[in-house]
XYZ file of C-alpha atoms in Angstrom:
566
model
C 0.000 0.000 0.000
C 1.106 3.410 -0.784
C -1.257 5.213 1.386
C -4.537 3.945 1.657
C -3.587 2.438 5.134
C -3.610 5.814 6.663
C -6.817 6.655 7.516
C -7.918 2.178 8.333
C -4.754 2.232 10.225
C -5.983 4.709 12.707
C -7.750 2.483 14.047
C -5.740 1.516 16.738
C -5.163 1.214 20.422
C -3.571 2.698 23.420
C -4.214 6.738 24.401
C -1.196 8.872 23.879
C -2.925 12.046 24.006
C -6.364 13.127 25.517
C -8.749 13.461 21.938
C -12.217 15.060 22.423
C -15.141 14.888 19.987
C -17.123 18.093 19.023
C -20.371 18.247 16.771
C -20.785 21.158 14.396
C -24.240 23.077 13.634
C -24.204 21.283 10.231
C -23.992 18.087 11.985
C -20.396 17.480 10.876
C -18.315 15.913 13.755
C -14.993 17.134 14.610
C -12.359 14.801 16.551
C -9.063 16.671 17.544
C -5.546 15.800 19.064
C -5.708 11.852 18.021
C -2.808 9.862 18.904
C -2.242 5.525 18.535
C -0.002 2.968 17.851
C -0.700 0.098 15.585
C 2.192 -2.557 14.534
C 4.948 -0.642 15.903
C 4.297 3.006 14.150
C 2.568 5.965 16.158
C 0.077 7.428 14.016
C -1.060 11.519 14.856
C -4.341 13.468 13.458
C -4.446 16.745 14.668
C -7.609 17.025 13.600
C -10.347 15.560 11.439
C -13.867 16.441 10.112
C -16.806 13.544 9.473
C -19.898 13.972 7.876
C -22.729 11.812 7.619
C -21.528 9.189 10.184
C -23.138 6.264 11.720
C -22.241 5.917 15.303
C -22.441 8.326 17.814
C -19.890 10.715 18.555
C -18.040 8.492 21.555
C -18.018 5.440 19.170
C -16.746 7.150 16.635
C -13.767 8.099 18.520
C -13.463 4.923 20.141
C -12.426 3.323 16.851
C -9.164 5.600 17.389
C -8.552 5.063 20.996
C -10.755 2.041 22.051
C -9.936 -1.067 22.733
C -8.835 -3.238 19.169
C -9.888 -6.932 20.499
C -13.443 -5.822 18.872
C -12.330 -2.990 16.162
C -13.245 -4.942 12.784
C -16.727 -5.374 14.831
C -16.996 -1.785 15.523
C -15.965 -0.914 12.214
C -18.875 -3.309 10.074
C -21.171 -0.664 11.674
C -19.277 2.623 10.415
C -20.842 4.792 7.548
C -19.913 8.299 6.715
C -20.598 10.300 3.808
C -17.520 11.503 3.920
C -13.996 12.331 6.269
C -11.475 15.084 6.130
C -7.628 14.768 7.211
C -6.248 18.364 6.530
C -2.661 16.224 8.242
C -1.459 13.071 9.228
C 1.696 11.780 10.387
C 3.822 8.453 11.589
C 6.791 7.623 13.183
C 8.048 4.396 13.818
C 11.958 2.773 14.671
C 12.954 -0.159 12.536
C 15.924 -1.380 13.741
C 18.467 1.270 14.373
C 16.452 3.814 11.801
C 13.415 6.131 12.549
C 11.024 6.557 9.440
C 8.823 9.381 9.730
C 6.037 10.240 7.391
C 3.286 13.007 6.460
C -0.267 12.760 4.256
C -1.801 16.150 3.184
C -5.178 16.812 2.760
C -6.754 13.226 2.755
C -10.352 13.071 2.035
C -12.441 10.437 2.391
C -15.973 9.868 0.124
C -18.232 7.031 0.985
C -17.744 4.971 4.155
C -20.259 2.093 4.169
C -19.713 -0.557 6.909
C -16.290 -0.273 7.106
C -15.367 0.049 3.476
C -14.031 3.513 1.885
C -15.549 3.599 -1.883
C -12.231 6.629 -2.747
C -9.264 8.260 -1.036
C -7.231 10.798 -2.187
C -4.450 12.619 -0.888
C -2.484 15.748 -2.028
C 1.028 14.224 -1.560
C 3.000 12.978 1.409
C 7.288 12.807 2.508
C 8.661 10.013 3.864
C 12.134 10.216 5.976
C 14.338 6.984 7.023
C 16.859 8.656 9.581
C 19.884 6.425 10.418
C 22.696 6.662 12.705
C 25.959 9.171 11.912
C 23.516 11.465 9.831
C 22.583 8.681 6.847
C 19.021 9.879 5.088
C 16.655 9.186 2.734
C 13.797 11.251 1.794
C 10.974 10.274 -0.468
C 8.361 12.752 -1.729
C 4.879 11.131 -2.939
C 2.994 12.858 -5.663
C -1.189 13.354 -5.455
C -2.793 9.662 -4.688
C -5.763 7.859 -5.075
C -7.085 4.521 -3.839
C -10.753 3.267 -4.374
C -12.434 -0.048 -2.402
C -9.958 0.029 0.689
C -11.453 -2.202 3.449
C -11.151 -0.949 6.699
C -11.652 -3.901 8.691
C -9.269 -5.997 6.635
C -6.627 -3.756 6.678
C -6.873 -3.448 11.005
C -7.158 -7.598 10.792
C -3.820 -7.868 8.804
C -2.382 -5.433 10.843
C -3.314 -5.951 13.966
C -3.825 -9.672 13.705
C -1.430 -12.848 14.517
C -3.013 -16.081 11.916
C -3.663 -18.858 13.497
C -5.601 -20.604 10.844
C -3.023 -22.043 8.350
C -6.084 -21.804 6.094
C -7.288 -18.723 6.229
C -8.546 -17.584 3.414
C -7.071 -14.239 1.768
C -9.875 -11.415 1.634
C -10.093 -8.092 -0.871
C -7.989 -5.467 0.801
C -7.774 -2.926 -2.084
C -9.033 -2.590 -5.340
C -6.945 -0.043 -6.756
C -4.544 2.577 -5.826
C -2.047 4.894 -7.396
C 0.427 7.452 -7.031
C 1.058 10.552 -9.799
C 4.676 10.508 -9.114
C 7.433 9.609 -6.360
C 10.798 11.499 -5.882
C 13.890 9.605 -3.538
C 16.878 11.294 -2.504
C 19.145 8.907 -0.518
C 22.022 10.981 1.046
C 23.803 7.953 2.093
C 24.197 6.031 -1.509
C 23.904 9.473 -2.870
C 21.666 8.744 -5.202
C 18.368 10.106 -6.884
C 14.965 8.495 -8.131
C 12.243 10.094 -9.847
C 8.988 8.323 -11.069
C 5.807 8.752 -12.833
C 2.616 7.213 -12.665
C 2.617 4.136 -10.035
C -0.609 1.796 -9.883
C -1.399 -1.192 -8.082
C -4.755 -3.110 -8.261
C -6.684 -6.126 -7.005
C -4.596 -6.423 -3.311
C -5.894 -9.549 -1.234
C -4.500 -10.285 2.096
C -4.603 -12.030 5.214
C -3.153 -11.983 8.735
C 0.423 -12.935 8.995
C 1.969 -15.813 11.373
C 4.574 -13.208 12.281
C 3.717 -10.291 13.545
C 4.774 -7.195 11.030
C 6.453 -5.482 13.234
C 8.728 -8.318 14.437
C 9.528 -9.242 10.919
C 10.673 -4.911 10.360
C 12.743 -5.428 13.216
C 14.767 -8.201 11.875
C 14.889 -6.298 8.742
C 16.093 -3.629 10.419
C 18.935 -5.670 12.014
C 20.079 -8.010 9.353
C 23.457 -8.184 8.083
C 24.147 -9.352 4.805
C 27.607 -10.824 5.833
C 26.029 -12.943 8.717
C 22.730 -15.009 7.356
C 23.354 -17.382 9.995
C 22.739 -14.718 12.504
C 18.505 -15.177 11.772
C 18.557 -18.126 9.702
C 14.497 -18.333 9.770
C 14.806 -14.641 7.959
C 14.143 -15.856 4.413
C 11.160 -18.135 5.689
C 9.315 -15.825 7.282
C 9.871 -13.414 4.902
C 8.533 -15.891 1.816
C 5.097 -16.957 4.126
C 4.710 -13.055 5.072
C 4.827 -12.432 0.841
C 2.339 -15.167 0.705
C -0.165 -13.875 2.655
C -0.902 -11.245 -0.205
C -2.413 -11.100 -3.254
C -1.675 -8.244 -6.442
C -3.545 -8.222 -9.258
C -0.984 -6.038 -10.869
C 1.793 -3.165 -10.353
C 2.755 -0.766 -12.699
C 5.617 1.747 -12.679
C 5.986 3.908 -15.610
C 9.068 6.662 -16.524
C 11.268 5.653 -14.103
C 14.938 7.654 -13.845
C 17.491 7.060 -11.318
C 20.941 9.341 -11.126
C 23.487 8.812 -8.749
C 27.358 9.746 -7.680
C 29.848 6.316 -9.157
C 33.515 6.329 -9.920
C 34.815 9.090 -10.361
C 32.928 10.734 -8.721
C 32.695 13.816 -10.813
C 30.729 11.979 -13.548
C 27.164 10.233 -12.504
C 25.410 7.239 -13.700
C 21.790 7.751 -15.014
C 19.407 4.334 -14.782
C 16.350 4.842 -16.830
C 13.001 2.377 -17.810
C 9.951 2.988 -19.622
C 7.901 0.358 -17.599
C 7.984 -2.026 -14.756
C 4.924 -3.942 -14.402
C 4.019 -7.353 -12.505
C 1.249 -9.154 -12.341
C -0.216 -12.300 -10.832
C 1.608 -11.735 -7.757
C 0.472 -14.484 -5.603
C 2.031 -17.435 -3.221
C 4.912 -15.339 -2.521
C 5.138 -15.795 -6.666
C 4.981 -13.418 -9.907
C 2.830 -14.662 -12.714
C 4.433 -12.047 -15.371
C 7.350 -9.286 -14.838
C 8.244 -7.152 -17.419
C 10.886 -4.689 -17.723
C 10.626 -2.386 -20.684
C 13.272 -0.157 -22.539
C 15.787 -0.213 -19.855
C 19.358 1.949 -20.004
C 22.204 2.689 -18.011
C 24.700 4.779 -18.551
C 27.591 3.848 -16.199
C 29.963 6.370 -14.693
C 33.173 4.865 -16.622
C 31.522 5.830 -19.568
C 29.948 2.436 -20.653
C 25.999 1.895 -21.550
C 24.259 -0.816 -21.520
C 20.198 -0.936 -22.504
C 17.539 -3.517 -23.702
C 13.848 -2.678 -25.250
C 12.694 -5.852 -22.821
C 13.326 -7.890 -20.227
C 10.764 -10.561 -18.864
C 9.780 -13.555 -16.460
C 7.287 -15.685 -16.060
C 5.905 -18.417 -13.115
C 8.495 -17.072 -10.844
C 8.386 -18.947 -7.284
C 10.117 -17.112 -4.657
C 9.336 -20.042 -2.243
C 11.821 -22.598 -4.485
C 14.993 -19.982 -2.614
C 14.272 -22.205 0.511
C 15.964 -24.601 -1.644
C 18.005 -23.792 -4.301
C 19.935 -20.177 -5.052
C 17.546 -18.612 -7.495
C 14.170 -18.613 -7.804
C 12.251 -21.567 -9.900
C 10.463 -20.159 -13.401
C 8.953 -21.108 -16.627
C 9.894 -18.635 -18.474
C 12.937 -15.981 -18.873
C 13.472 -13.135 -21.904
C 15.496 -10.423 -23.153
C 15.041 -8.333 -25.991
C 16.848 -5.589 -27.507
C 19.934 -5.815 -25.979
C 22.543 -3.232 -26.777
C 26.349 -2.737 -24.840
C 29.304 -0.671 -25.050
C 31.695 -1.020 -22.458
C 35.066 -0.406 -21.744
C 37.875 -2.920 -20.920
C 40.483 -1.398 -19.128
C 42.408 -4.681 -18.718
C 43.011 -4.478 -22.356
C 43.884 -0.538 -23.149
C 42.512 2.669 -22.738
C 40.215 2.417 -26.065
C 39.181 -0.948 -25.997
C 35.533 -1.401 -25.763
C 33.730 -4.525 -25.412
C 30.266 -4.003 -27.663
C 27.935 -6.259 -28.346
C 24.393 -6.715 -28.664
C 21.656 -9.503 -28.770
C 18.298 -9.572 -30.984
C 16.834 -11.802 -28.540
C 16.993 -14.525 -26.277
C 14.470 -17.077 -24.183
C 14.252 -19.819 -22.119
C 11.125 -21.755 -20.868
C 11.503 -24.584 -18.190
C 8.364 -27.086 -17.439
C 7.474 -30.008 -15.311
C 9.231 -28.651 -12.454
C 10.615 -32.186 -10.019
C 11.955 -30.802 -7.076
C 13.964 -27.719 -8.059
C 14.691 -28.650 -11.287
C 12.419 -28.890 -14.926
C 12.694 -31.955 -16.743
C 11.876 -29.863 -19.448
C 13.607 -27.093 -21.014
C 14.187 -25.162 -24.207
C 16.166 -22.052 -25.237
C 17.358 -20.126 -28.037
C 19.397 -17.205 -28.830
C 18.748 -15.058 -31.609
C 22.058 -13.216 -33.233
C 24.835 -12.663 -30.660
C 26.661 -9.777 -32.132
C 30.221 -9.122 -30.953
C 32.152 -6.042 -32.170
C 35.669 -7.928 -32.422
C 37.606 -5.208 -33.938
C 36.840 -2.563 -30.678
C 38.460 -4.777 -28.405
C 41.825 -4.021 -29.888
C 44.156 -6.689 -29.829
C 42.594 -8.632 -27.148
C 44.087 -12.268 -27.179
C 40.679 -13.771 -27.537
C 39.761 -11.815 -30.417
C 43.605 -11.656 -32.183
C 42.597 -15.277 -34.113
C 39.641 -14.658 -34.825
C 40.764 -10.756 -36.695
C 43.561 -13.187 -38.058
C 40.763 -14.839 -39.851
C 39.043 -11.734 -41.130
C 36.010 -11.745 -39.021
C 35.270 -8.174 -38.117
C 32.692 -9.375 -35.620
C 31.214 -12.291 -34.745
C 27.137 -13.178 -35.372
C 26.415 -16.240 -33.336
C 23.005 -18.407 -32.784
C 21.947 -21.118 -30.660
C 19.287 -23.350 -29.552
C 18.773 -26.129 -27.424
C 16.047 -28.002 -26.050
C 15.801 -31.383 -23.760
C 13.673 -33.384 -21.962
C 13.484 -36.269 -19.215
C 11.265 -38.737 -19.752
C 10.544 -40.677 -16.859
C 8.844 -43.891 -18.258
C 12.108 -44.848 -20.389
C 14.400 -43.247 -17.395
C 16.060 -41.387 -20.328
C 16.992 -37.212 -20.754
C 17.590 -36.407 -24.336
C 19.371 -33.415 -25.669
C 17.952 -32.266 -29.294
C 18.749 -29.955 -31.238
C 22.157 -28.645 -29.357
C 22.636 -26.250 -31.788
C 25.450 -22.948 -32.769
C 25.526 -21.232 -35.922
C 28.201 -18.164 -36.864
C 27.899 -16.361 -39.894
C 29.875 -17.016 -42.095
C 31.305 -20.169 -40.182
C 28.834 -22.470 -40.733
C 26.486 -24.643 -37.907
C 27.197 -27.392 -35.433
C 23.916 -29.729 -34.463
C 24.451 -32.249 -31.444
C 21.793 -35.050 -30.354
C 22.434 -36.544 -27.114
C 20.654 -39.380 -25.406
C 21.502 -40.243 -21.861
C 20.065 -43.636 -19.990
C 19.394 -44.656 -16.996
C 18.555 -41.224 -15.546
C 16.060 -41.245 -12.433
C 14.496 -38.840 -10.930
C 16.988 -38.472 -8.187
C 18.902 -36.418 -10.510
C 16.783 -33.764 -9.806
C 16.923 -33.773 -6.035
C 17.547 -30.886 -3.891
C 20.451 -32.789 -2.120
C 23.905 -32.473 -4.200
C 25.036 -35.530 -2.272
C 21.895 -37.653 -4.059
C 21.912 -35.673 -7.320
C 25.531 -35.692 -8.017
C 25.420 -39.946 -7.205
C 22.400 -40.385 -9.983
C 24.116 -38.312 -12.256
C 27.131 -40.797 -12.168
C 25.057 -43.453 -12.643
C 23.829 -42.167 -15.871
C 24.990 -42.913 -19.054
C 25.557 -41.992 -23.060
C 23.362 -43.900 -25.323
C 23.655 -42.153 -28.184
C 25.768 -39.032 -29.801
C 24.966 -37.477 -33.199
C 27.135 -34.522 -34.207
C 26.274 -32.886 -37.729
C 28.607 -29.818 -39.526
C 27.393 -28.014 -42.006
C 29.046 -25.186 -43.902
C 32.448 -24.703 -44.324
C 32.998 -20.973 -44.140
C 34.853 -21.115 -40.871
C 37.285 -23.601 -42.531
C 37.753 -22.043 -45.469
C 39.264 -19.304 -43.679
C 41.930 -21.291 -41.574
C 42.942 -22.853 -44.886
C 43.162 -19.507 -46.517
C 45.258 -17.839 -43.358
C 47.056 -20.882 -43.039
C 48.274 -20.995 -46.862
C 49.157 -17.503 -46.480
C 51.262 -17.983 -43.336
C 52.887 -21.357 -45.204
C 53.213 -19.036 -48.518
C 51.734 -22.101 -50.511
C 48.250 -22.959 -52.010
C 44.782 -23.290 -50.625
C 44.139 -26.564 -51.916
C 47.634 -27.941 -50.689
C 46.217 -26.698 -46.738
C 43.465 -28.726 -47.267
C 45.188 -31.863 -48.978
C 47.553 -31.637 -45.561
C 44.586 -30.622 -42.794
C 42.717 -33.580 -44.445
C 45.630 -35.891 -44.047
C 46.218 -34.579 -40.528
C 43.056 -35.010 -39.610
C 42.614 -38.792 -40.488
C 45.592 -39.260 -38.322
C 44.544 -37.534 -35.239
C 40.899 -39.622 -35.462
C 43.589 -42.760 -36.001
C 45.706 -41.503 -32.642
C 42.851 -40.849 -30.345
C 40.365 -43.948 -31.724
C 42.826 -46.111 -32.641
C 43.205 -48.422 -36.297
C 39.560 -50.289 -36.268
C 36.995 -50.212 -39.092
C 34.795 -47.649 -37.223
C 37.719 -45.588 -36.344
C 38.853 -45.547 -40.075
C 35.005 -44.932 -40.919
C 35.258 -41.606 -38.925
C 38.648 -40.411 -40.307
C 37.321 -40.614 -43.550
C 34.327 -38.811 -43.284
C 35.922 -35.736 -41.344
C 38.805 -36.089 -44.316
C 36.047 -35.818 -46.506
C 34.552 -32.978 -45.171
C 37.959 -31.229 -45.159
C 38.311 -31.345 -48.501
C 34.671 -30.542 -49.440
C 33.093 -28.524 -46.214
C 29.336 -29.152 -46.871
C 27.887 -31.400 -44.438
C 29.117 -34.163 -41.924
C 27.297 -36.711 -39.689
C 28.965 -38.550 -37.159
C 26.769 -40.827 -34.509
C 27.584 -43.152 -31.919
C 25.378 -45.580 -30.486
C 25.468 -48.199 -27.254
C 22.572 -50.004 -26.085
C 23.961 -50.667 -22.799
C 25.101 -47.095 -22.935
C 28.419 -45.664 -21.131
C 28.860 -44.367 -17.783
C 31.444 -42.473 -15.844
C 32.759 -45.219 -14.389
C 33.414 -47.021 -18.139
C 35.007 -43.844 -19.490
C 37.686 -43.768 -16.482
C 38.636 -47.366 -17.227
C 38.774 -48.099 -20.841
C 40.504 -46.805 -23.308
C 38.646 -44.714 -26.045
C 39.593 -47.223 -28.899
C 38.124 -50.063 -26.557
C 34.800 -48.003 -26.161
C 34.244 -47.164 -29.999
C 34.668 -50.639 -30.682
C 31.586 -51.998 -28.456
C 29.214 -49.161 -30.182
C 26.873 -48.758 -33.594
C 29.288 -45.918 -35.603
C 27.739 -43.973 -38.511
C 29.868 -41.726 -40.587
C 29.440 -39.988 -43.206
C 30.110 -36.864 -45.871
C 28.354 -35.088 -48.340
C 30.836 -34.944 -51.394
C-alpha cells in the first residue's frame, strides 16, 4: 500500500494524548488531538472532520482510541458520507532507523460498513533517519485509492493467523500514485517516477507479527545469514499472505554519484509492471526499454526484459528462484575494458533470447528449451585482445552467433535427451548435437547435491549425433594458413585432411569404425558441406566405463555412422 492504510490504520489502540469529539451546527463531527499505535508506528491526526456518520460521537472516537480486540466489529457498523484529514503523520523505529512520514489533505468519500468507496491525498514525505547522519527522503505525488477495506486492513495489521487456512480477503481494489521522488544521502543517489498503480490487493493476517519481521529487517546483516537463519522463511510466508492483481511503474529515472565521482550514472526504464503476484510468486514481470549509462563511460540498454511463473518459495531450496519462463530483448552494450587498453571497448548486442523450463521435479524442470537469436560481438573494438587476435587473423570483423537447445526427461524410459544442441556463426557455418543419456532417475533432480551428483554418475551416453554443415569457418583457416605457409589453398586442405585422419587414427585407434570416422571428417575437409557422425550403445556408457577403458576399446563396443556429403 502506498497510502490507503492511513486513515484504516488509525484504528488503533492505546491513548497517547487526551482526543475530544465536538459536533458542528451542520452536523459534521470534529475529533481533535488523536494519537495511537498500531504494529509498531505511532500514528497523529491533529484534527479531522466527518460527515454523515453512523455511530455516535463516543463510538466514533473509540475506533481511534478504544480497545482493538473488537475494532473490525466496531468498524462493520461505520458509515460516513464523507472524512477530512487536513494532516497526518507516523513515526516508527525499525531497527536502528526512525522513518517518519506526512499525508496532506486526505479526504475520504463514501464509508459504508467499514469500506471507503475513494481516497485521495495531495502528496506525502517520507524520511528513514539512520545513525551518523545517513538519510533518505521520499516525496509522494497526489494519490488515489478506491475499495480500501477498513476492517481488513486493522485484521492484517493488527492480527497474529492462526488458521493455516485462512482464506485471503479483498484489501484494495486499486490505488495509485502521480509521481514519487527519492533522494538517498547515504548512496547518494536520486529516483524520480511517474505514474505508479497497483490493483486487485488480497491479504490475510500474517503468522509473524509485522512489526517483528521490520525489526529483523532492520537488524540483518548481509555478511552474517546465519545470525537469523528463519529470515528468508518468514519473509517468503509473510509475501504469501498477499495477493496483487498487478503493479505498474511507468518513466522511471534514477541518477546517482559512481567512480569518479565527478561523472554520474543515469538508470532509466519505460515500464515495470508485474502481475499475478500471488504465493509469494509473480505470474508475469516485465521490464521495458531499460538503459544505463555507467559512470566509466559504458551503456548498456535492452527494449525488454521478462519472467514468467516465478516462485520465490523454491529460494528455501536452491539459489535462485524456480520459473517457466525468462526473456530479453533488444539488448545493446558498449563497455570499456580497461584490462586491455585505454580504447578498448567490449560491444555487443543480442536480438533476442528465451528460455522456458516445465514439469518442475523438485527444483529442477525436466523440461527445457532455449534459443538465442544473433549474438553480435564487435571484435575489432576490443583491440588486440588475445581472444579476439585469431579470430581478426581470420578476417572476421565481428562475430554473429546463434543457438538453440532443447531437452527433456522422460521418466517412463528413465532417459533425458538433448535435441537440437545447436550454434551457428555467420559465415562459419552450424554445429547440431543429439544426445541421449540412460538410466537417468528422478533423483537427478533432487535438492540434495550428495543424491543428485550420485544419480548423475550413474547415468549414461546412449547415443551421440554430431552434424557440420558449412564450411565458411574452414575455409578461412585454410586460406590464413596458406598464407602464413606461402603455398596454395588446396595444398592446406590436402595436408589438414591428411592430418586429420591421423589424429581420429591416434585418439580412436586403427579399427573399421575408427577408419570410418577419419574418412568422413577427411572428406569434409576437402569438401566442407555437411558431416554426420553418430555413436550408439545399447547398454550405454557411464562415468565409471570412461575412467577405465581406453577410447579405442569403447568405440569398438558401439553402432558408428559416418558420413560426408561430397
Amino acid at each position: 500500500m502506498i497510502f490507503g492504510g492511513a486513515l484504516a490504520l488509525s484504528a488503533a489502540a492505546p491513548l497517547a494524548l487526551l482526543p475530544h469529539a465536538t459536533r458542528a451546527a451542520d452536523g459534521a463531527l470534529g475529533l481533535d488531538n488523536l494519537t495511537f499505535t498500531l504494529g509498531g508506528t505511532i500514528y497523529r491526526i491533529p484534527h479531522l472532520e466527518m460527515k454523515g456518520a453512523s455511530l455516535p460521537a463516543q463510538d466514533v472516537l473509540a475506533l481511534f482510541t478504544g480497545d482493538t480486540k473488537n475494532i473490525e466489529e466496531r468498524l462493520a457498523r461505520f458509515t460516513a458520507k464523507s472524512v477530512v484529514i487536513p494532516t497526518l503523520s507516523t513515526e516508527r523505529k525499525v531497527g536502528d532507523a526512525t522513518e517518519r512520514a506526512s499525508w496532506r489533505d486526505l479526504v475520504v468519500d463514501g464509508v459504508a460498513g467499514g469500506r471507503i468507496a475513494a481516497l485521495r491525498a495531495a502528496g506525502a514525505e517520507q524520511t528513514v533517519e539512520r545513525p551518523a547522519g545517513e538519510a533518505t527522503r521520499y516525496v509522494w505525488g497526489a494519490s488515489q485509492a478506491r475499495g480500501v477495506d477498513l476492517r481488513q486492513l486493522v485484521h492484517v495489521a493488527n492480527a497474529v493467523r492462526l488458521d493455516p487456512q485462512e482464506a485471503l480477503k479483498p484489501m484494495i481494489e486499486e490505488e495509485s500514485v502521480d509521481s514519487l521522488a527519492i533522494a538517498d544521502k547515504d548512496a547518494r543517489m536520486t529516483m524520480k517516477t511517474g505514474r505508479l498503480v497497483m490493483t486487485g490487493v488480497k491479504a490475510r493476517a500474517l503468522l509473524t507479527p509485522p512489526s517483528q519481521l521490520f525489526e529483523r529487517i532492520g537488524r540483518l546483516d548481509p555478511d552474517k545469514t546465519e545470525a537469523d537463519p528463519t529470515l528468508l522463511k518468514d519473509l517468503i510466508e509473510a509475501l504469501a499472505s498477499f495477493d496483487v492483481g498487478a503493479i505498474e511503474a511507468r518513466d522511471i529515472v534514477a541518477t546517482g554519484k559512481g567512480e569518479p565521482a565527478d561523472k554520474p550514472y543515469t538508470i532509466s526504464a519505460g515500464r515495470f509492471a508485474a502481475s499475478r503476484i500471488a504465493g509469494a510468486g509473480v505470474g508475469d514481470v516485465a521490464l521495458d526499454n531499460f538503459s544505463l549509462q555507467s559512470s566509466d563511460g559504458g551503456r548498456i540498454a535492452f527494449t525488454r526484459f521478462g519472467l514468467r511463473d516465478a516462485k520465490l518459495a523454491s529460494l528455501l531450496d536452491a539459489p535462485i528462484p524456480q520459473l517457466s519462463h525468462i526473456e530479453l530483448k533488444g539488448l545493446d552494450a558498449d563497455l570499456p575494458d580497461g584490462r586491455i587498453s585505454e580504447t578498448s571497448r567490449m560491444k555487443f548486442n543480442i536480438t533476442d533470447v528465451e528460455a522456458n523450463f516445465a514439469d518442475f521435479r523438485e527444483i529442477a524442470p525436466t523440461k527445457l528449451s532455449a534459443r538465442l537469436d544473433r549474438l553480435a560481438i564487435d571484435l575489432a573494438a576490443r583491440g588486440e585482445a588475445p581472444s579476439t587476435a585469431q579470430f581478426l587473423a581470420l578476417g572476421y570483423r565481428a562475430l554473429d552467433l546463434s543457438a538453440a537447445l532443447a531437452g527433456e526427461w522422460r521418466e517412463k524410459t528413465q532417459e533425458a535427451v538433448f535435441a537440437p544442441l545447436r550454434v551457428e556463426g555467420r559465415d562459419m557455418g552450424a554445429a547440431t548435437l543429439k544426445v541421449t543419456f540412460g538410466n537417468v532417475s528422478g533423483a537427478v533432480f533432487s535438492s540434495m547435491a550428495l543424491v543428485s551428483k550420485a544419480a548423475a554418475l550413474a547415468a549414461s551416453v546412449k547415443s551421440v549425433e554430431l552434424t557440420l554443415e558449412g564450411g565458411g569457418l574452414i575455409d578461412r583457416l585454410l586460406a590464413l594458413e596458406a598464407k602464413q605457409q606461402k603455398g596454395g589453398v588446396e595444398k592446406a586442405r590436402a595436408e589438414y585432411a591428411k592430418g586429420a585422419d591421423l589424429a581420429v587414427a591416434a585418439v580412436l585407434g586403427g579399427g573399421d569404425k575408427a577408419k570410418k570416422i577419419a574418412d568422413a571428417v577427411s572428406a569434409y575437409i576437402m569438401k566442407p558441406r555437411k558431416l554426420m557422425v553418430r555413436l550408439a550403445s545399447e547398454k550405454g556408457i557411464n562415468a565409471f566405463d570412461a575412467l577405465a577403458r581406453k577410447p579405442a576399446e569403447l568405440l569398438e563396443g558401439m553402432e558408428v555412422e559416418a558420413a560426408a556429403e561430397r
